[in-house]
Amino acid sequence: MLFSKTCEYGIRAAIYIASQSGTGEKTGIREICENIEAPQHFTAKILQTLTKNHLVSSQKGVNGGFYMTKEQLQNPLIHLVKALEGSGNLTGCGLGLKICSEKEPCPLHHKYAAIRNNIINMLTGITIKEMSQSLKKGTTVLKSD
Amino acid sequence: MLFSKTCEYGIRAAIYIASQSGTGEKTGIREICENIEAPQHFTAKILQTLTKNHLVSSQKGVNGGFYMTKEQLQNPLIHLVKALEGSGNLTGCGLGLKICSEKEPCPLHHKYAAIRNNIINMLTGITIKEMSQSLKKGTTVLKSD
DNA sequence: CCAATAAAAGACATTCTTATCCTTTATTTG
DNA sequence: CAAATAAAGGATAAGAATGTCTTTTATTGG
């Protein structure tokens, strides 16, 4: 509900890449998509966006693939979301008004603002690394079987 | 971010209709759309859905239009959202997994579940009437000028 | 250098959302 | 009843999101 397909696949791919980035290993797009059950070519495009935004690293050629540096592992989830959804997403009016502020609020403004703060806090308060660790431990999953 | 255009227009239209439903007056689609700055034909379709779901009332013909009964004014916002977005929207996994539960959670499951509860509480805790009252008082607005 | 490999990039197809237009049906008023 | 009115309904169009396929570019290992 919160995320587009682009964002869902992107987050899942990033978590999987992170889970494989322990000692500098790289992971190919095919392996990623098998492990997160996502369409391969579409996900490849999404990873292009993430690498352009320096949230994921990649290397072409033999033994190439995607990986994440220590610094990239520390990125909070919100960085991925902003790169993939655009940041306007987290700032607009809940009812779609062009102008909606504390001074001239829509009828949902205050309650919506509270929710949005919750969301931003959640996205800011969790790192890729944390999510990948639960995946490595086996306490969480990224696909349905 | 939370709502589709369909939902945004639907909610705004419902609030406007509610604000005009004091003593049984009806409001035409043209007037509604002028006051909420929404596309007329598209909004008309949305209102068809809402009337089918008995969330708004309508009457054809001369002096007809849309209105809401006392009971309809008491509907919480979540009824509109479920009618317009479908209720699956408020139940699925944040990362799009088909299966994601307490037993087999995705890496975002717990934090996402908390947010979703917040959202459901917000949508359940506010009625159309409450929103329309703030509009009538002039403390909130539904359009940008 | 050459062959193999894997990501990047571009073109295109499909589906869903958003939006418009036109016709039909129901209702009211004179 | 007739004319006017307004919502309901159907057909269609434009745009965005999602998804696929093919070619190009960069890199590595032999």
CSV table of C-alpha atoms (C1' of nucleotides) in Angstrom, one decimal:
chain,number,residue,atom,x,y,z
A,1,MET,CA,0.0,0.0,0.0
A,2,LEU,CA,2.8,2.4,0.9
A,3,PHE,CA,5.1,1.2,-1.9
A,4,SER,CA,4.9,0.9,-5.7
A,5,LYS,CA,6.0,-2.4,-7.3
A,6,THR,CA,9.2,-0.6,-8.3
A,7,CYS,CA,9.9,0.2,-4.6
A,8,GLU,CA,8.9,-3.3,-3.4
A,9,TYR,CA,11.3,-5.0,-5.8
A,10,GLY,CA,14.0,-2.4,-5.2
A,11,ILE,CA,13.9,-2.9,-1.5
A,12,ARG,CA,13.8,-6.6,-1.7
A,13,ALA,CA,16.7,-6.7,-4.1
A,14,ALA,CA,18.7,-4.3,-1.9
A,15,ILE,CA,18.1,-6.5,1.1
A,16,TYR,CA,19.2,-9.6,-0.8
A,17,ILE,CA,22.3,-8.0,-2.1
A,18,ALA,CA,23.1,-6.8,1.4
A,19,SER,CA,22.7,-10.3,2.7
A,20,GLN,CA,25.3,-11.5,0.2
A,21,SER,CA,27.8,-8.6,0.7
A,22,GLY,CA,29.5,-10.0,3.7
A,23,THR,CA,33.1,-10.4,2.4
A,24,GLY,CA,32.9,-8.6,-0.9
A,25,GLU,CA,31.0,-11.2,-2.9
A,26,LYS,CA,29.0,-10.0,-5.9
A,27,THR,CA,25.6,-11.3,-6.9
A,28,GLY,CA,24.1,-11.4,-10.4
A,29,ILE,CA,20.7,-10.2,-11.4
A,30,ARG,CA,19.5,-13.7,-12.1
A,31,GLU,CA,20.3,-15.0,-8.7
A,32,ILE,CA,18.8,-11.9,-7.1
A,33,CYS,CA,15.5,-12.3,-8.9
A,34,GLU,CA,15.3,-16.0,-8.1
A,35,ASN,CA,15.7,-15.3,-4.5
A,36,ILE,CA,13.2,-12.4,-4.2
A,37,GLU,CA,10.7,-13.7,-6.8
A,38,ALA,CA,10.8,-10.6,-9.0
A,39,PRO,CA,10.8,-10.0,-12.8
A,40,GLN,CA,14.4,-10.0,-13.9
A,41,HIS,CA,14.5,-7.2,-16.5
A,42,PHE,CA,12.3,-4.9,-14.6
A,43,THR,CA,14.4,-5.4,-11.4
A,44,ALA,CA,17.5,-4.8,-13.5
A,45,LYS,CA,16.2,-1.3,-14.4
A,46,ILE,CA,15.4,-0.6,-10.7
A,47,LEU,CA,19.0,-1.6,-9.7
A,48,GLN,CA,20.3,0.8,-12.4
A,49,THR,CA,18.5,3.6,-10.6
A,50,LEU,CA,19.9,2.5,-7.2
A,51,THR,CA,23.5,2.2,-8.5
A,52,LYS,CA,23.2,5.7,-10.1
A,53,ASN,CA,22.2,6.9,-6.7
A,54,HIS,CA,25.1,5.2,-5.1
A,55,LEU,CA,22.9,3.1,-2.9
A,56,VAL,CA,24.1,-0.1,-4.5
A,57,SER,CA,27.4,-0.9,-6.3
A,58,SER,CA,27.9,-2.9,-9.4
A,59,GLN,CA,30.6,-4.2,-11.6
A,60,LYS,CA,30.3,-5.3,-15.2
A,61,GLY,CA,32.0,-8.3,-16.8
A,62,VAL,CA,33.2,-11.7,-15.7
A,63,ASN,CA,32.6,-12.3,-12.0
A,64,GLY,CA,30.8,-9.0,-11.9
A,65,GLY,CA,27.5,-8.3,-10.2
A,66,PHE,CA,25.9,-6.2,-7.5
A,67,TYR,CA,27.2,-5.6,-4.0
A,68,MET,CA,27.1,-3.1,-1.2
A,69,THR,CA,29.9,-1.4,0.6
A,70,LYS,CA,30.0,-1.1,4.4
A,71,GLU,CA,28.8,2.5,4.0
A,72,GLN,CA,26.0,1.5,1.7
A,73,LEU,CA,24.8,-1.1,4.2
A,74,GLN,CA,24.3,1.6,6.7
A,75,ASN,CA,21.8,3.5,4.5
A,76,PRO,CA,18.4,3.8,6.1
A,77,LEU,CA,15.5,2.5,4.1
A,78,ILE,CA,14.2,6.0,3.4
A,79,HIS,CA,17.1,6.6,1.0
A,80,LEU,CA,15.9,3.7,-1.2
A,81,VAL,CA,12.4,5.0,-1.1
A,82,LYS,CA,13.3,8.5,-2.0
A,83,ALA,CA,15.5,7.3,-4.9
A,84,LEU,CA,12.7,5.1,-6.2
A,85,GLU,CA,9.5,7.0,-5.5
A,86,GLY,CA,10.8,10.5,-5.5
A,87,SER,CA,10.8,12.5,-2.3
A,88,GLY,CA,7.6,14.5,-3.2
A,89,ASN,CA,5.9,11.4,-2.1
A,90,LEU,CA,6.6,12.0,1.5
A,91,THR,CA,5.6,15.6,1.5
A,92,GLY,CA,2.3,16.1,-0.3
A,93,CYS,CA,-1.2,16.6,1.0
A,94,GLY,CA,-3.1,13.4,1.9
A,95,LEU,CA,-6.2,14.5,-0.1
A,96,GLY,CA,-4.1,15.7,-3.1
A,97,LEU,CA,-4.5,19.5,-2.5
A,98,LYS,CA,-1.7,21.5,-4.1
A,99,ILE,CA,-1.7,23.8,-1.2
A,100,CYS,CA,-2.2,22.3,2.3
A,101,SER,CA,-0.4,23.6,5.3
A,102,GLU,CA,-0.8,24.2,9.0
A,103,LYS,CA,-2.3,27.6,8.1
A,104,GLU,CA,-4.7,26.3,5.4
A,105,PRO,CA,-5.1,22.6,6.2
A,106,CYS,CA,-7.3,20.0,4.5
A,107,PRO,CA,-9.8,18.3,6.7
A,108,LEU,CA,-7.4,15.4,7.1
A,109,HIS,CA,-4.3,17.4,7.5
A,110,HIS,CA,-3.4,17.0,11.2
A,111,LYS,CA,-4.1,13.3,11.4
A,112,TYR,CA,-2.4,12.6,8.1
A,113,ALA,CA,0.7,14.6,9.2
A,114,ALA,CA,0.9,12.4,12.3
A,115,ILE,CA,0.8,9.2,10.2
A,116,ARG,CA,3.3,10.6,7.8
A,117,ASN,CA,5.7,11.3,10.6
A,118,ASN,CA,5.3,7.8,11.8
A,119,ILE,CA,6.2,6.5,8.3
A,120,ILE,CA,9.2,8.8,7.9
A,121,ASN,CA,10.4,7.7,11.4
A,122,MET,CA,10.0,4.0,10.4
A,123,LEU,CA,11.9,4.5,7.1
A,124,THR,CA,14.6,6.5,8.8
A,125,GLY,CA,15.0,4.2,11.7
A,126,ILE,CA,15.9,1.0,9.9
A,127,THR,CA,18.9,0.3,7.9
A,128,ILE,CA,19.5,-2.1,4.9
A,129,LYS,CA,22.0,-3.9,7.1
A,130,GLU,CA,19.5,-4.6,9.9
A,131,MET,CA,17.0,-6.0,7.5
A,132,SER,CA,19.6,-8.1,5.8
A,133,GLN,CA,20.8,-9.5,9.1
A,134,SER,CA,17.3,-10.8,10.0
A,135,LEU,CA,17.3,-12.4,6.5
A,136,LYS,CA,20.7,-14.1,7.1
A,137,LYS,CA,19.6,-15.3,10.5
A,138,GLY,CA,16.6,-16.9,8.9
A,139,THR,CA,14.1,-15.1,11.0
A,140,THR,CA,12.7,-13.2,8.0
A,141,VAL,CA,12.1,-14.1,4.4
A,142,LEU,CA,12.0,-12.4,1.0
A,143,LYS,CA,9.9,-14.9,-1.0
A,144,SER,CA,7.0,-17.1,-0.5
A,145,ASP,CA,8.3,-20.7,-0.4
B,1,MET,CA,0.9,8.9,-1.0
B,2,LEU,CA,-1.6,6.7,0.9
B,3,PHE,CA,-4.5,7.4,-1.5
B,4,SER,CA,-5.1,7.0,-5.2
B,5,LYS,CA,-6.6,9.9,-7.2
B,6,THR,CA,-9.8,8.0,-7.2
B,7,CYS,CA,-9.7,8.0,-3.4
B,8,GLU,CA,-8.6,11.6,-3.1
B,9,TYR,CA,-11.5,12.9,-5.3
B,10,GLY,CA,-13.9,10.5,-3.6
B,11,ILE,CA,-13.1,11.6,-0.1
B,12,ARG,CA,-13.1,15.3,-1.1
B,13,ALA,CA,-16.4,14.9,-2.9
B,14,ALA,CA,-17.9,13.1,0.1
B,15,ILE,CA,-16.7,15.8,2.5
B,16,TYR,CA,-18.2,18.5,0.3
B,17,ILE,CA,-21.5,16.7,-0.1
B,18,ALA,CA,-21.6,16.2,3.7
B,19,SER,CA,-20.9,19.9,4.2
B,20,GLN,CA,-24.0,20.7,2.1
B,21,SER,CA,-26.3,18.1,3.6
B,22,GLY,CA,-27.3,20.0,6.6
B,23,THR,CA,-31.1,20.3,6.1
B,24,GLY,CA,-31.5,17.8,3.2
B,25,GLU,CA,-30.2,20.0,0.4
B,26,LYS,CA,-28.8,18.1,-2.7
B,27,THR,CA,-25.7,19.1,-4.6
B,28,GLY,CA,-25.0,18.6,-8.3
B,29,ILE,CA,-21.9,17.0,-9.7
B,30,ARG,CA,-20.9,20.3,-11.3
B,31,GLU,CA,-21.1,22.3,-8.1
B,32,ILE,CA,-19.2,19.5,-6.3
B,33,CYS,CA,-16.3,19.5,-8.7
B,34,GLU,CA,-16.0,23.2,-8.8
B,35,ASN,CA,-15.7,23.3,-5.1
B,36,ILE,CA,-13.2,20.5,-4.8
B,37,GLU,CA,-11.2,21.1,-8.0
B,38,ALA,CA,-11.7,17.7,-9.5
B,39,PRO,CA,-12.5,16.4,-13.0
B,40,GLN,CA,-16.2,16.2,-13.4
B,41,HIS,CA,-16.8,13.0,-15.3
B,42,PHE,CA,-14.2,11.1,-13.4
B,43,THR,CA,-15.6,12.2,-10.1
B,44,ALA,CA,-19.1,11.3,-11.3
B,45,LYS,CA,-18.0,7.7,-11.7
B,46,ILE,CA,-16.5,7.7,-8.3
B,47,LEU,CA,-19.7,8.9,-6.8
B,48,GLN,CA,-21.5,6.1,-8.6
B,49,THR,CA,-19.4,3.7,-6.7
B,50,LEU,CA,-20.0,5.4,-3.4
B,51,THR,CA,-23.8,5.5,-4.0
B,52,LYS,CA,-23.8,1.8,-4.9
B,53,ASN,CA,-22.1,1.2,-1.6
B,54,HIS,CA,-24.7,3.3,0.2
B,55,LEU,CA,-22.1,5.8,1.4
B,56,VAL,CA,-23.7,8.6,-0.5
B,57,SER,CA,-27.3,9.1,-1.6
B,58,SER,CA,-28.4,10.4,-4.9
B,59,GLN,CA,-31.5,11.4,-6.8
B,60,LYS,CA,-32.0,11.9,-10.5
B,61,GLY,CA,-34.0,14.5,-12.3
B,62,VAL,CA,-34.9,18.1,-11.6
B,63,ASN,CA,-33.7,19.3,-8.3
B,64,GLY,CA,-31.8,16.1,-7.9
B,65,GLY,CA,-28.3,15.6,-6.8
B,66,PHE,CA,-26.1,14.0,-4.2
B,67,TYR,CA,-26.6,14.2,-0.4
B,68,MET,CA,-26.0,12.2,2.7
B,69,THR,CA,-28.3,11.0,5.4
B,70,LYS,CA,-27.6,11.4,9.1
B,71,GLU,CA,-26.5,7.8,9.2
B,72,GLN,CA,-24.2,8.2,6.2
B,73,LEU,CA,-22.6,11.3,7.8
B,74,GLN,CA,-21.5,9.0,10.7
B,75,ASN,CA,-19.5,6.7,8.4
B,76,PRO,CA,-15.8,6.6,9.3
B,77,LEU,CA,-13.4,7.5,6.6
B,78,ILE,CA,-12.2,3.9,6.3
B,79,HIS,CA,-15.6,2.9,4.7
B,80,LEU,CA,-14.9,5.3,1.8
B,81,VAL,CA,-11.4,4.0,1.4
B,82,LYS,CA,-12.4,0.4,1.4
B,83,ALA,CA,-15.1,1.0,-1.1
B,84,LEU,CA,-12.8,2.9,-3.4
B,85,GLU,CA,-9.4,1.1,-3.0
B,86,GLY,CA,-10.6,-2.3,-2.0
B,87,SER,CA,-9.9,-3.7,1.4
B,88,GLY,CA,-7.0,-5.9,0.3
B,89,ASN,CA,-5.1,-2.7,0.4
B,90,LEU,CA,-5.0,-2.5,4.1
B,91,THR,CA,-4.0,-6.1,4.7
B,92,GLY,CA,-1.1,-7.0,2.3
B,93,CYS,CA,2.6,-7.3,3.0
B,94,GLY,CA,4.6,-4.0,2.8
B,95,LEU,CA,7.2,-5.5,0.5
B,96,GLY,CA,4.6,-7.3,-1.7
B,97,LEU,CA,5.2,-10.9,-0.5
B,98,LYS,CA,2.2,-13.1,-1.1
B,99,ILE,CA,2.8,-14.8,2.2
B,100,CYS,CA,4.0,-12.7,5.1
B,101,SER,CA,2.9,-13.3,8.6
B,102,GLU,CA,4.0,-13.2,12.2
B,103,LYS,CA,5.4,-16.7,11.7
B,104,GLU,CA,7.1,-16.0,8.4
B,105,PRO,CA,7.6,-12.2,8.3
B,106,CYS,CA,9.4,-10.1,5.7
B,107,PRO,CA,12.2,-8.0,7.0
B,108,LEU,CA,9.9,-5.0,7.4
B,109,HIS,CA,6.9,-6.9,8.8
B,110,HIS,CA,6.8,-5.7,12.4
B,111,LYS,CA,7.5,-2.0,11.7
B,112,TYR,CA,5.1,-2.0,8.8
B,113,ALA,CA,2.4,-3.7,10.8
B,114,ALA,CA,2.7,-1.0,13.4
B,115,ILE,CA,2.3,1.8,10.8
B,116,ARG,CA,-0.6,0.0,9.2
B,117,ASN,CA,-2.4,-0.1,12.6
B,118,ASN,CA,-1.8,3.6,12.9
B,119,ILE,CA,-3.3,4.1,9.5
B,120,ILE,CA,-6.3,1.9,10.2
B,121,ASN,CA,-6.9,3.7,13.5
B,122,MET,CA,-6.8,7.1,11.8
B,123,LEU,CA,-9.2,6.0,9.1
B,124,THR,CA,-11.5,4.4,11.7
B,125,GLY,CA,-11.3,7.3,14.1
B,126,ILE,CA,-12.6,10.1,11.9
B,127,THR,CA,-16.1,10.5,10.4
B,128,ILE,CA,-17.2,12.2,7.3
B,129,LYS,CA,-19.2,14.5,9.5
B,130,GLU,CA,-16.3,15.6,11.6
B,131,MET,CA,-14.3,16.5,8.4
B,132,SER,CA,-17.3,18.3,6.9
B,133,GLN,CA,-17.7,20.4,10.1
B,134,SER,CA,-14.2,21.7,10.0
B,135,LEU,CA,-14.9,22.6,6.4
B,136,LYS,CA,-18.1,24.4,7.2
B,137,LYS,CA,-16.4,26.3,10.1
B,138,GLY,CA,-13.8,27.4,7.6
B,139,THR,CA,-10.9,26.0,9.5
B,140,THR,CA,-10.1,23.6,6.7
B,141,VAL,CA,-10.3,23.7,2.9
B,142,LEU,CA,-10.8,21.4,0.0
B,143,LYS,CA,-9.3,23.5,-2.8
B,144,SER,CA,-6.3,25.7,-3.3
B,145,ASP,CA,-7.7,29.2,-3.7
C,1,DC,C1',44.2,-9.9,-27.8
C,2,DC,C1',40.0,-12.8,-27.6
C,3,DA,C1',36.1,-14.9,-25.7
C,4,DA,C1',33.0,-15.0,-22.2
C,5,DT,C1',30.3,-12.6,-19.0
C,6,DA,C1',27.3,-9.3,-16.7
C,7,DA,C1',25.5,-4.8,-16.1
C,8,DA,C1',23.7,-0.7,-18.8
C,9,DA,C1',20.8,1.1,-22.1
C,10,DG,C1',17.2,1.5,-25.5
C,11,DA,C1',13.0,-0.1,-27.7
C,12,DC,C1',8.7,-1.9,-27.2
C,13,DA,C1',4.4,-4.3,-25.2
C,14,DT,C1',1.0,-4.8,-21.7
C,15,DT,C1',-1.9,-3.4,-18.0
C,16,DC,C1',-3.9,-0.2,-14.8
C,17,DT,C1',-5.1,4.4,-13.6
C,18,DT,C1',-7.0,8.5,-14.8
C,19,DA,C1',-9.9,11.1,-17.7
C,20,DT,C1',-13.4,12.5,-21.3
C,21,DC,C1',-17.5,12.1,-24.1
C,22,DC,C1',-22.0,10.5,-25.4
C,23,DT,C1',-26.3,8.0,-24.6
C,24,DT,C1',-29.7,6.2,-21.5
C,25,DT,C1',-32.7,6.3,-17.5
C,26,DA,C1',-35.2,8.3,-13.7
C,27,DT,C1',-37.5,12.2,-11.6
C,28,DT,C1',-39.6,16.6,-11.1
C,29,DT,C1',-42.2,20.6,-12.4
C,30,DG,C1',-45.3,23.1,-15.1
D,1,DC,C1',-48.3,14.4,-20.5
D,2,DA,C1',-44.1,17.1,-22.0
D,3,DA,C1',-39.9,19.3,-21.3
D,4,DA,C1',-36.2,20.0,-18.5
D,5,DT,C1',-32.9,18.2,-15.5
D,6,DA,C1',-29.5,15.3,-13.3
D,7,DA,C1',-27.5,11.0,-12.2
D,8,DA,C1',-26.3,6.3,-14.3
D,9,DG,C1',-24.0,3.8,-17.6
D,10,DG,C1',-21.2,2.6,-21.6
D,11,DA,C1',-17.5,3.4,-24.9
D,12,DT,C1',-13.2,5.2,-25.6
D,13,DA,C1',-8.8,7.7,-25.0
D,14,DA,C1',-4.5,9.3,-22.8
D,15,DG,C1',-0.9,8.5,-19.6
D,16,DA,C1',1.7,6.1,-16.1
D,17,DA,C1',3.3,1.9,-14.1
D,18,DT,C1',4.8,-2.5,-15.0
D,19,DG,C1',7.0,-5.9,-17.6
D,20,DT,C1',9.9,-8.0,-21.7
D,21,DC,C1',13.2,-8.3,-25.3
D,22,DT,C1',17.4,-7.0,-27.7
D,23,DT,C1',21.6,-4.5,-28.3
D,24,DT,C1',25.6,-2.1,-26.4
D,25,DT,C1',29.3,-1.4,-23.2
D,26,DA,C1',32.6,-2.6,-19.7
D,27,DT,C1',35.5,-6.0,-17.5
D,28,DT,C1',37.8,-10.2,-16.6
D,29,DG,C1',40.3,-14.4,-17.3
D,30,DG,C1',42.7,-17.3,-20.4
